[in-house]
Amino acid sequence: MKITTHTQSTILLYLIFGMMQGAFAFEVTTHAKITQNAWARFITIDPSVLSRMGIRDSADAFKTKNHYDYRPASGEAPLVRTSNSTALFGEEQIIGREPVSVLGAPPVSPFSVVGWLMRGVIREDDDINADDPSPKDDPRGDFHRVFAHFHDPVNGKGLTTDIKTLGPNAADWALKSDARMPAFPAIPWPVNALATPERYNSFNLISFRESQWIALTGLDKAGTKVAFNEEQRGVHWATSFRSMGDILHLNQDMAAPQHTRNDNHAGAFPTAASGHKSVFERYADARVKGDFAFSNRDDNISVGNIRINPLPIDFGIYPVPLFEKYADYWASSDKKGLADYSNKGFFTIGTLPNLPSNTYPSPSKTISSYAREQVAITRWNGQAVSSWLPKATVFKGTVPDGNQPQLAAMNTPQFARSIWDDARQGLLAPIDTDLITLTKASYDAAIDLLIPRAVAYSAGILQYAFRGQLEITPPAEGIYSLVDHFTFSGAGQPATAPTAGFKGFKTIKLKLRNATPDIGSAPQIMPGGKLFAVLKFHRNTAYTDDLANEPATSSAYNANRSTAEEIVVSASVKDSAGNLFTGPITTTAQTLIFEFDQELPINATDVKLQVVYRGPLGSEADAVVVETVDISEPSYFTYMNATDYIGIGSNIYTRSQINASPTLLSKVRPTTCVDAMTNQLRVGPGDCFAVTPINFTMTFGVNNNAAAGVAVSNTGQYHRLAMLTTAGGAGNIG
């Protein structure tokens, strides 16, 4: 029988699918705990990150169990997905699990901020295979996500065979909107692989940024309102952090050498051809969970065929790297990425130094260049195998570190020559005349070096993703906004109804600067993009125009506080000269005026002011940066005159004298009101307040028809302004 090229390719494709049935890197619990520790590292570096975003962490941080599945680049509508436990999977149990080996990491709530990150790192391993424990809830059909978890930094490729590229490299899958998984045909017995169509990633950097932007503003990138309430914004927050979890997973896989050396995970059909299951990942997972056994096989009966005494995992204090772009966390031109490290420093069972499949320049394939140590052969739990077996030779070398050269690991067990195969727990096949293999010592050394780096690189990605900082300060006047409360007087105005209406503050004036630290010598500039002010608030439902029912106690306040958090978003932004502001946002504070079509209601309470930027930040083309400040609720500035005398210049007059003299009356009754468009005091004809005059002065603004900084005189028997200022503070009022 003649075997054609097509037949050979089909047979090989059978073998590829067979070998790839379990093509995972770290098991999901290991990913979850790497992420938990990475978040803890990140929060120590940037403890204010959640307050900048206006987020409070809790057991139900975003008030939802839902997230969206969508590709912003395609313009498709988001599909709501519900995260919950299933009998086959139970991601909440994985997130909340507290292994004894996790040092100092408290239990995690599944729907906390870090819980959503952990959900993403778990769900990135979803797969179509029936024996895979993922929930099988992809709205467009499940597929082999795991095929995109490989990244060969030497060749810049993902998982590749002689006949087919099985997926994009991991960095592209995480970062690029056009990265796609190729279609795969159905393959019947003996593999029983289902057909999968060409697919794009719904949980990548683009999903993370777009969801973050919508959660903050309610608007999509095109400016269309797509999130109409707090619940929908919460689902976008959940989607954003879930997407970042998927991104972290794709970087953590770079700490698994098989994923950076194009070595598919051996196992499944046919075992004789493909070898044993990935021991590195299953052994690491057993150590993370504190299990006393793990399986190196693909069946469901050999769940503990290798017995161990689990060593606790030390997630380490490897320095958190901060690079100038996301892709460098995978691989960089100066070899500082995590894929660079694992590719250069470690062998895998499919790329041992004596195998022709090992095409990588490092580690050295010259066996004579390694130091040697003779060791007795034992099982993984330390039990002796047989006294007649010859000792194994362990070969030790140096694992270099391109990112931290001083942390190169000397005298590291990298492979062994032994008649005993640790991973099979048996004798090596006679045809393997070199008897080269990996042993428990090799795996322990790799785990102890790679997992702390996986934690640090994940923390570094988080630090890079949330590095943007803005600084908001009040304008020179000390007041963010000012309105004439007299215009709210009178009963029955629907615009000031306690539970509806948006009559109130139309503009916000502030100073803004780019406070993002440089990365090394690279400034994180904001040359210009979208810039919005957002006011988050609840409502005081006891509000009346005369302020007669203002809550006097905390219990009364809570009883009259609306439940849902609302937002209003600015429509335009101008500089201090009244020109449309387009950037850049400089490191020196600039005075800006944000104008709102939908005003902040006069009965707003719990007011938070946010400025949100979307655009270039350093080398990132589409970053989102936000700053949140707690400002005062509408504060009322009231004057009442109960005296019979009025001072004008150096003279004192009675009211009757003033009223009898048009000249004197014109001096004490100029109208001073607040311009609703600019929040500036203005002087004009007529009596704005229609009251008996008193004297007071207020300095606000430079365009108030008076010289800059000059106090404007106003008179009246009763006068009340409403203003927004710093929480607990006041403006320059005298």
XYZ file of C-alpha atoms in Angstrom:
734
model
C 0.000 0.000 0.000
C 1.356 3.338 -0.974
C 0.967 6.045 1.694
C 0.287 9.381 0.054
C 1.375 12.727 1.434
C -2.266 13.519 2.233
C -2.638 10.260 4.164
C 0.564 10.913 6.056
C -0.638 14.399 6.951
C -4.003 13.060 8.158
C -2.327 10.440 10.330
C -0.008 13.055 11.753
C -2.952 15.338 12.429
C -4.578 12.476 14.356
C -1.462 12.253 16.469
C -1.357 16.024 16.967
C -4.907 16.088 18.287
C -4.209 13.061 20.422
C -1.162 14.617 21.987
C -2.939 17.938 22.461
C -5.955 16.605 24.361
C -4.463 17.991 27.543
C -2.462 20.908 26.180
C -2.635 22.957 29.329
C 0.265 24.615 31.063
C -0.175 25.114 34.788
C -3.338 23.540 36.124
C -6.125 25.972 36.957
C -5.541 25.985 40.728
C -1.900 26.887 40.171
C -2.925 29.730 37.846
C -5.436 30.964 40.408
C -2.911 31.037 43.230
C -0.213 32.673 41.098
C -2.769 35.385 40.326
C -3.831 35.761 43.961
C -0.231 36.300 45.008
C 0.453 38.591 42.043
C -2.473 40.815 43.021
C -1.153 40.989 46.592
C 2.277 42.016 45.270
C 0.716 44.628 42.981
C -1.421 46.191 45.714
C 1.654 46.720 47.873
C 3.249 48.584 44.943
C 0.157 50.646 44.094
C -2.194 50.705 47.117
C -4.328 53.533 45.719
C -5.224 51.862 42.422
C -8.804 50.947 43.348
C -9.578 54.365 44.810
C -8.275 55.967 41.580
C -10.784 53.895 39.641
C -13.583 54.624 42.097
C -13.885 50.937 43.048
C -14.416 49.484 46.493
C -13.360 45.877 46.879
C -15.802 43.570 48.615
C -17.201 40.062 48.413
C -19.453 41.345 45.602
C -17.289 44.139 44.208
C -19.329 44.843 41.077
C -22.753 43.708 42.340
C -23.038 41.075 39.641
C -22.280 37.476 38.794
C -22.372 38.287 35.077
C -19.805 39.281 32.496
C -19.953 40.010 28.774
C -18.563 37.919 25.950
C -17.810 40.173 22.983
C -15.173 41.426 20.589
C -15.106 45.246 20.621
C -13.063 45.268 17.396
C -15.923 43.590 15.514
C -18.627 45.912 16.803
C -20.787 42.985 17.865
C -23.249 43.323 20.725
C -22.041 41.977 24.087
C -23.568 38.661 25.135
C -24.310 38.277 28.836
C -22.759 35.235 30.482
C -23.474 34.126 34.050
C -20.617 32.841 36.174
C -21.686 30.100 38.513
C -20.592 26.745 39.795
C -21.386 23.517 38.031
C -21.032 19.971 39.234
C -18.322 19.360 36.623
C -16.303 22.482 37.237
C -16.957 24.710 40.251
C -14.752 27.720 39.522
C -15.961 29.401 42.733
C -14.544 26.490 44.723
C -11.236 26.775 42.876
C -11.057 30.524 43.574
C -12.034 30.180 47.214
C -9.823 27.180 47.917
C -7.091 27.809 50.449
C -4.272 25.283 50.029
C -1.969 24.836 52.975
C 1.002 25.593 50.761
C -0.032 29.156 49.902
C 2.043 31.325 52.180
C 0.161 34.195 53.783
C -2.656 34.322 51.218
C -6.127 34.601 52.808
C -9.244 32.996 51.295
C -10.677 34.805 48.297
C -14.286 35.760 47.618
C -15.139 34.541 44.084
C -16.739 37.862 43.123
C -14.194 40.214 44.655
C -11.859 42.169 42.379
C -9.102 39.567 42.589
C -11.787 36.863 42.358
C -12.720 38.149 38.894
C -9.044 38.121 37.890
C -8.753 34.525 39.123
C -11.910 33.632 37.201
C -10.222 34.845 34.012
C -7.039 32.838 34.553
C -9.150 29.749 35.197
C -11.503 30.178 32.255
C -8.707 30.860 29.743
C -8.145 27.084 29.864
C -11.699 26.337 28.614
C -11.642 23.623 25.963
C -14.057 21.784 23.711
C -12.963 18.287 24.728
C -15.637 16.348 26.558
C -13.222 15.172 29.238
C -12.067 18.715 29.977
C -13.767 20.065 33.138
C -14.533 23.553 31.764
C -18.192 24.722 31.813
C -18.680 24.484 28.030
C -20.603 27.754 27.880
C -18.942 29.672 25.046
C -21.868 31.390 23.296
C -20.267 30.862 19.862
C -19.215 27.290 20.539
C -16.323 25.910 22.548
C -12.931 25.530 20.921
C -9.294 24.792 21.723
C -8.263 28.034 23.488
C -5.220 26.199 24.804
C -3.676 25.960 21.338
C -2.915 29.703 21.625
C -0.983 29.318 24.895
C 2.441 28.711 23.344
C 5.109 31.259 22.517
C 8.498 30.334 21.097
C 10.606 33.505 21.569
C 13.432 32.224 19.398
C 11.226 31.811 16.338
C 8.398 34.177 17.308
C 5.790 31.475 16.789
C 2.990 29.773 18.614
C 2.502 26.008 18.672
C 3.738 24.722 15.321
C 4.111 21.306 13.704
C 5.619 20.266 10.409
C 2.228 20.507 8.695
C 0.180 23.069 10.601
C 0.300 26.114 12.849
C -2.124 25.258 15.626
C -2.608 28.769 16.971
C -1.216 32.295 17.301
C 1.534 32.905 19.803
C 0.390 33.702 23.329
C 1.333 37.396 23.248
C -0.660 37.987 20.049
C -3.648 36.071 21.441
C -3.543 38.308 24.525
C -2.838 41.660 22.880
C -4.051 41.789 19.263
C -7.636 42.103 18.083
C -6.973 40.207 14.840
C -5.261 37.155 16.373
C -7.316 34.115 15.409
C -7.428 30.405 15.993
C -7.461 28.454 12.718
C -10.302 26.100 11.938
C -9.811 22.417 12.731
C -11.595 19.521 11.070
C -13.460 16.851 12.950
C -11.326 13.760 13.473
C -13.156 10.493 14.239
C -11.806 7.444 15.993
C -9.309 6.994 17.513
C -9.115 10.671 18.525
C -12.789 11.695 18.445
C -11.930 15.397 18.093
C -14.768 17.770 17.260
C -14.515 20.284 14.450
C -13.914 23.884 15.517
C -14.331 26.977 13.333
C -11.925 29.878 12.986
C -12.192 31.906 16.178
C -11.086 35.237 17.633
C -10.446 36.044 21.282
C -13.191 37.690 23.328
C -11.012 38.211 26.421
C -7.916 40.149 25.462
C -6.367 43.593 25.904
C -8.971 45.218 23.657
C -11.815 43.702 25.715
C -10.116 44.814 28.921
C -9.743 48.454 27.844
C -13.152 48.803 26.176
C -14.948 47.280 29.154
C -13.033 49.500 31.565
C -13.982 52.586 29.527
C -17.663 51.648 29.390
C -17.695 50.877 33.112
C -16.388 54.386 33.808
C -18.356 56.445 31.285
C -21.237 54.290 30.050
C -20.009 55.080 26.508
C -18.321 52.847 23.971
C -15.251 53.966 22.046
C -17.435 55.573 19.368
C -19.194 57.676 22.017
C -22.505 55.792 21.957
C -24.155 55.236 25.306
C -24.276 51.478 25.867
C -24.411 51.112 29.671
C -27.482 52.829 31.066
C -27.347 52.041 34.768
C -25.162 50.915 37.635
C -25.893 47.229 37.005
C -24.721 47.358 33.386
C -21.615 49.333 34.331
C -20.875 46.700 36.987
C -21.043 43.920 34.392
C -18.500 45.818 32.309
C -16.227 46.161 35.350
C -16.466 42.398 35.843
C -15.694 41.831 32.149
C -12.675 44.116 32.334
C -11.088 42.271 35.244
C -12.057 38.870 33.882
C -10.326 39.811 30.589
C -7.211 40.908 32.460
C -7.226 37.497 34.157
C -7.123 35.805 30.741
C -4.188 38.034 29.791
C -2.338 37.080 32.979
C -2.906 33.385 32.233
C -1.297 33.773 28.830
C 1.785 35.280 30.412
C 1.928 32.792 33.286
C 2.082 29.985 30.734
C 5.461 31.386 29.716
C 6.766 30.003 33.010
C 6.071 26.491 31.667
C 9.074 25.581 29.477
C 7.073 23.280 27.212
C 5.058 26.351 26.186
C 8.128 28.317 25.145
C 10.037 25.466 23.475
C 7.270 24.338 21.058
C 6.930 21.071 22.987
C 3.311 19.902 22.903
C 2.102 18.216 26.054
C 2.701 14.535 25.626
C -0.058 12.195 26.652
C -3.230 10.552 25.373
C -3.157 8.639 22.086
C -0.856 6.969 21.289
C 1.150 6.874 24.508
C 3.988 4.958 22.914
C 4.472 7.702 20.354
C 3.781 10.733 22.469
C 5.253 9.853 25.832
C 3.993 10.741 29.270
C 1.744 13.607 30.334
C 3.295 16.944 31.306
C 4.787 16.164 34.700
C 5.951 19.719 35.380
C 2.438 21.166 35.503
C 0.756 18.340 37.384
C 3.531 18.119 39.925
C 3.465 21.903 40.423
C -0.293 21.749 40.978
C 0.091 18.978 43.544
C 2.614 21.103 45.429
C 0.338 24.151 45.290
C -2.635 22.186 46.650
C -0.624 20.189 49.152
C -1.670 16.891 47.544
C 0.277 13.734 48.335
C -0.054 12.279 44.843
C -0.563 13.228 41.219
C -1.084 11.441 37.916
C 1.103 11.593 34.848
C -1.537 9.823 32.750
C -4.619 10.855 30.825
C -6.983 8.224 32.177
C -9.420 8.776 35.027
C -8.256 5.878 37.182
C -4.556 6.640 37.745
C -5.297 9.771 39.763
C -2.480 9.175 42.208
C 0.006 6.912 40.539
C 2.954 9.068 41.652
C 3.179 9.530 45.417
C 4.983 12.605 46.775
C 5.719 14.464 49.959
C 4.530 17.896 48.774
C 6.928 20.748 49.369
C 5.192 24.092 50.000
C 5.330 26.536 47.129
C 7.215 29.714 47.904
C 5.736 32.317 45.585
C 8.797 34.394 46.279
C 9.886 37.998 46.198
C 11.357 38.131 42.712
C 11.525 41.842 41.721
C 8.431 42.970 39.831
C 9.506 44.030 36.308
C 8.134 47.133 34.618
C 8.669 47.298 30.872
C 7.747 49.892 28.259
C 5.167 47.737 26.473
C 2.977 44.721 27.127
C 4.667 42.398 24.633
C 7.978 42.655 26.495
C 6.488 40.636 29.361
C 6.402 37.693 26.945
C 9.563 38.244 24.901
C 11.732 41.266 24.222
C 14.629 42.185 21.999
C 16.923 42.275 25.034
C 15.698 38.849 26.238
C 14.023 40.035 29.439
C 10.599 38.455 28.898
C 9.310 35.477 30.839
C 9.266 33.327 27.692
C 12.894 34.315 27.087
C 13.807 33.110 30.571
C 12.103 29.703 30.452
C 13.138 28.983 26.864
C 16.771 29.752 27.537
C 17.131 28.138 30.931
C 15.294 24.800 30.946
C 14.960 21.554 29.040
C 11.664 19.768 28.483
C 10.959 16.104 27.947
C 10.619 16.780 24.212
C 13.694 19.024 23.914
C 16.352 17.190 25.914
C 19.959 17.899 24.944
C 20.357 14.613 23.057
C 17.211 14.899 20.928
C 17.218 16.107 17.309
C 13.944 17.935 18.054
C 15.895 20.320 20.279
C 16.782 23.161 17.917
C 17.326 25.789 20.615
C 20.747 27.287 21.327
C 20.206 27.305 25.109
C 20.627 25.572 27.444
C 23.785 24.052 26.076
C 23.390 20.691 24.352
C 27.012 19.802 25.103
C 26.555 17.306 27.921
C 30.222 17.443 28.894
C 29.847 21.141 29.806
C 27.714 20.377 32.878
C 28.815 19.572 36.402
C 27.836 16.057 37.526
C 26.548 14.465 40.706
C 25.833 10.786 41.393
C 22.572 10.195 43.290
C 20.669 7.128 44.419
C 17.489 6.383 42.501
C 14.333 6.762 44.584
C 10.670 7.278 43.989
C 9.177 10.792 44.214
C 8.244 10.317 47.869
C 11.810 9.336 48.744
C 11.171 5.588 48.880
C 14.016 3.425 47.541
C 13.279 1.576 44.314
C 15.813 -1.228 44.317
C 19.306 -1.577 45.645
C 20.545 -3.151 42.427
C 19.721 -0.125 40.255
C 22.805 1.917 39.378
C 22.941 5.500 40.552
C 21.681 8.291 38.358
C 23.918 11.096 37.130
C 22.446 14.558 37.648
C 23.795 17.265 35.345
C 23.916 20.753 36.840
C 24.314 24.101 35.146
C 23.510 27.794 35.354
C 20.104 29.230 34.547
C 20.736 32.809 33.333
C 18.327 35.678 33.983
C 18.286 38.358 31.285
C 16.090 40.653 33.377
C 18.008 40.346 36.652
C 21.486 39.005 35.726
C 22.560 38.948 39.365
C 19.819 36.377 40.056
C 21.208 33.722 37.711
C 20.735 30.319 39.384
C 23.982 28.406 39.756
C 24.417 24.641 40.124
C 20.821 23.921 39.041
C 19.775 20.300 38.266
C 18.781 20.439 34.609
C 18.629 16.825 33.433
C 19.905 13.391 34.352
C 21.237 10.144 32.900
C 19.403 7.282 34.521
C 18.061 3.840 33.773
C 14.977 4.890 35.736
C 12.415 7.295 34.266
C 10.955 9.346 37.115
C 7.940 10.428 35.105
C 6.972 6.878 34.125
C 8.090 5.443 37.475
C 9.794 2.664 35.554
C 12.751 1.662 33.428
C 13.577 3.691 30.348
C 12.882 2.073 27.001
C 15.885 0.047 25.798
C 16.013 1.984 22.537
C 16.957 5.114 24.489
C 20.658 4.384 24.560
C 21.532 7.809 26.048
C 19.163 7.301 29.019
C 18.726 11.087 29.275
C 15.636 12.201 31.180
C 14.264 14.746 33.641
C 13.980 13.878 37.318
C 12.175 15.207 40.359
C 15.223 17.336 41.146
C 14.939 18.979 37.715
C 11.247 19.688 38.196
C 11.667 21.033 41.740
C 14.427 23.383 40.607
C 12.318 24.616 37.684
C 9.219 25.158 39.854
C 11.194 27.023 42.524
C 12.639 29.386 39.901
C 9.704 29.788 37.537
C 6.661 30.245 39.781
C 8.064 33.259 41.688
C 8.805 34.835 38.310
C 5.287 34.054 37.065
C 3.944 35.909 40.122
C 6.254 38.875 39.573
C 5.562 39.152 35.832
C 1.799 39.023 36.455
C 2.188 41.769 39.049
C 4.228 43.707 36.488
C 1.494 43.433 33.856
C -1.032 44.712 36.402
C 1.269 47.592 37.302
C 1.717 48.455 33.627
C -2.000 48.164 32.823
C -2.977 50.510 35.670
C 0.098 52.758 35.600
C -1.713 55.830 34.285
C -2.273 58.572 36.847
C -3.973 61.944 36.745
C -3.933 64.572 39.460
C -7.096 66.604 40.084
C -6.990 69.730 42.226
C -9.483 72.574 42.672
C -9.050 75.687 40.520
C -7.563 78.830 41.993
C -10.950 79.769 43.448
C -11.085 76.580 45.504
C -14.537 75.701 44.165
C -15.307 73.102 41.466
C -18.740 74.511 40.667
C -21.153 77.219 41.782
C -24.843 77.905 41.152
C -27.332 80.491 42.311
C -29.665 78.518 44.568
C -32.294 81.237 44.205
C -33.079 79.801 40.772
C -34.247 76.591 42.488
C -36.796 78.330 44.703
C -40.481 77.891 44.167
C -42.650 74.879 44.681
C -43.498 72.181 42.178
C -40.542 72.429 39.815
C -40.282 68.933 38.259
C -36.617 69.430 37.381
C -35.725 69.253 41.069
C -37.968 66.320 41.968
C -36.157 64.253 44.625
C -35.931 61.030 42.597
C -35.635 62.401 39.060
C -34.545 65.393 37.062
C -31.125 66.820 36.351
C -31.294 70.483 37.282
C -28.203 71.584 39.142
C -24.518 72.001 38.319
C -23.777 72.422 34.632
C -19.994 72.873 34.680
C -16.985 71.649 36.595
C -13.813 73.693 36.789
C -10.592 72.035 37.939
C -6.872 71.742 37.495
C -5.543 68.586 35.850
C -2.092 67.195 35.215
C -0.525 63.961 33.995
C 1.026 62.389 37.099
C 2.090 59.086 35.487
C 5.651 58.156 36.530
C 8.187 57.565 33.777
C 9.227 53.994 33.010
C 12.981 54.236 33.202
C 13.877 56.978 30.760
C 10.594 56.648 28.841
C 8.080 59.412 29.710
C 4.460 58.284 29.821
C 3.069 61.177 27.811
C -0.631 61.815 27.092
C -0.546 63.665 23.757
C -4.314 63.855 23.445
C -7.394 61.701 23.217
C -10.865 61.514 24.692
C -11.255 63.377 27.988
C -14.387 63.346 30.118
C -15.436 64.397 33.564
C -17.793 61.991 35.282
C -19.831 62.790 38.373
C -20.987 59.745 40.337
C -23.717 60.320 42.872
C -26.735 59.140 44.812
C -29.753 61.341 45.594
C -31.011 62.890 48.786
C -34.692 62.040 48.411
C -35.609 64.361 51.303
C -34.446 67.439 49.409
C -36.739 70.459 49.152
C -35.891 73.841 47.678
C -35.995 75.513 51.092
C -33.765 72.785 52.605
C -36.337 72.297 55.345
C -36.084 68.493 55.383
C -32.321 67.996 55.241
C -31.375 64.838 57.211
C -29.937 65.742 60.605
C -28.701 62.285 61.647
C -26.856 59.447 59.945
C -29.910 57.199 60.181
C -32.088 59.874 58.552
C -29.439 60.349 55.874
C -29.326 56.634 55.108
C -33.113 56.430 55.024
C -33.262 59.188 52.414
C -30.345 58.115 50.226
C -31.222 56.578 46.865
C -30.002 53.035 46.329
C -28.642 53.178 42.795
C -25.497 55.073 41.911
C -25.999 57.356 38.910
C -23.514 59.179 36.715
C -23.515 62.242 34.501
C -20.834 62.598 31.840
C -19.465 65.838 30.420
C -20.245 66.817 26.858
C -17.227 69.043 26.169
C -14.086 70.385 27.794
C -12.534 73.833 27.386
C -9.360 75.495 28.548
C -9.315 78.555 30.789
C -9.632 80.833 27.742
C -12.827 79.100 26.614
C -11.268 77.205 23.701
C -12.087 73.562 23.014
C -9.400 71.475 24.725
C -7.794 68.687 22.698
C -4.603 68.076 24.673
C -1.940 67.322 25.459
C -2.346 66.637 29.162
C 0.916 67.923 30.528
C 2.784 67.244 33.729
C 2.084 70.862 34.706
C -1.446 71.489 36.003
C -3.846 73.003 33.447
C -7.141 74.708 34.268
C -10.019 73.011 32.441
C -13.776 73.574 32.361
C -16.017 70.557 31.675
C -19.527 71.307 30.434
C -22.451 68.917 30.984
C -25.622 68.580 28.936
C -27.147 66.563 31.756
C -26.507 68.464 34.981
C -25.531 67.109 38.361
C -28.800 67.287 40.333
C -28.978 69.849 43.125
C -30.021 67.044 45.485
C -26.972 64.890 44.716
C -25.155 63.251 47.606
C -22.066 61.036 47.918
C -20.593 62.918 44.983
C -17.405 61.590 43.377
C -15.622 63.521 40.646
C -13.734 61.501 38.050
C -11.659 62.574 35.075
C -11.259 59.794 32.506
C -8.749 59.837 29.650
C -8.580 57.444 26.719
C -5.782 57.679 24.216
C -2.029 57.206 23.875
C -0.009 56.747 27.046
C 3.696 56.291 26.439
C 4.008 53.491 23.875
C 0.459 52.209 24.454
C -1.872 53.457 21.726
C -5.182 53.008 23.533
C -4.846 53.362 27.302
C -7.531 54.287 29.819
C -6.552 56.480 32.773
C -8.854 57.651 35.551
C -8.597 59.663 38.742
C -11.341 59.865 41.351
C -11.714 62.479 44.079
C -14.334 62.682 46.780
C -15.867 66.147 46.664
C -18.464 67.849 48.798
C -22.158 67.410 48.365
C -23.864 70.641 47.269
C -22.888 73.032 50.059
C -24.944 76.121 50.707
C -23.449 79.542 51.308
C -26.051 81.762 52.992
C -26.110 85.398 54.164
C -28.839 87.237 56.036
C -28.735 90.878 57.230
C -30.565 91.714 60.457
C -28.950 95.122 61.041
C -30.310 98.615 60.408
C -27.048 100.127 59.133
C -25.063 99.738 55.952
C -21.454 100.749 55.371
C -20.491 102.324 52.062
C -16.891 103.409 51.870
C -16.066 105.208 55.157
C -19.670 106.248 55.912
C -22.545 104.486 57.697
C -26.130 104.953 56.466
C -29.556 103.870 57.663
C -31.851 101.916 55.404
C -34.168 104.854 54.975
C -31.223 107.014 53.861
C -30.190 104.419 51.298
C -33.706 103.970 49.961
C -34.157 107.724 49.639
C -31.018 108.173 47.533
C -30.875 106.667 44.029
C -27.117 107.232 44.015
C -26.585 105.322 47.246
C -29.080 102.678 46.233
C -27.217 102.038 42.976
C -24.019 101.492 44.947
C -25.431 98.881 47.303
C -27.773 97.069 44.941
C -25.734 95.987 41.919
C -26.907 92.569 40.832
C -24.323 89.839 41.278
C -25.418 86.403 40.090
C -23.835 83.149 39.009
C -23.590 82.553 35.292
C -25.105 79.114 34.698
C -22.898 78.497 31.680
C -19.527 79.234 33.210
C -20.091 79.008 36.961
C -18.558 82.494 37.147
C -19.974 85.388 39.136
C -21.374 88.064 36.842
C -22.534 91.647 37.421
C -25.558 92.990 35.612
C -28.595 95.259 35.830
C -31.623 94.534 37.958
C -32.030 92.937 41.349
C -31.176 89.257 41.074
C -32.343 88.463 44.579
C -35.093 91.094 45.099
C -34.118 91.571 48.721
C -33.017 94.345 51.043
C -29.272 94.766 50.578
C -26.313 93.806 52.754
C -22.618 93.807 51.942
C -20.454 90.742 51.350
C -17.645 89.864 48.970
C -16.737 86.697 47.086
C -13.812 85.938 44.817
C -14.555 83.366 42.129
C -13.149 83.156 38.651
C -11.184 85.457 36.428
C -13.925 86.158 33.881
C -16.417 87.726 36.262
C -16.395 91.191 34.677
C -13.897 92.305 37.292
C -10.147 92.201 37.361
C -8.657 88.818 38.071
C -8.634 88.102 41.769
C -10.611 91.240 42.694
C -13.469 90.695 45.141
C -16.916 91.397 43.725
C -19.318 93.268 45.970
C -22.826 91.938 46.338
C -25.702 93.075 48.457
C -28.887 91.608 49.766
C -30.780 90.803 52.912
C -30.834 87.067 52.085
C -28.581 85.279 49.614
C -27.796 81.566 49.090
C -25.351 79.935 46.687
C -24.800 76.195 46.195
C -21.279 75.016 45.489
C -19.125 71.915 45.036
C -15.770 72.051 46.722
C -13.287 69.687 48.278
C -14.775 67.204 50.713
C -14.903 68.982 54.054
C -13.474 72.206 52.582
C -14.585 75.534 51.213
C -13.544 77.905 48.507
C -11.926 81.310 48.724
C -14.918 83.097 50.161
C -14.555 86.234 52.230
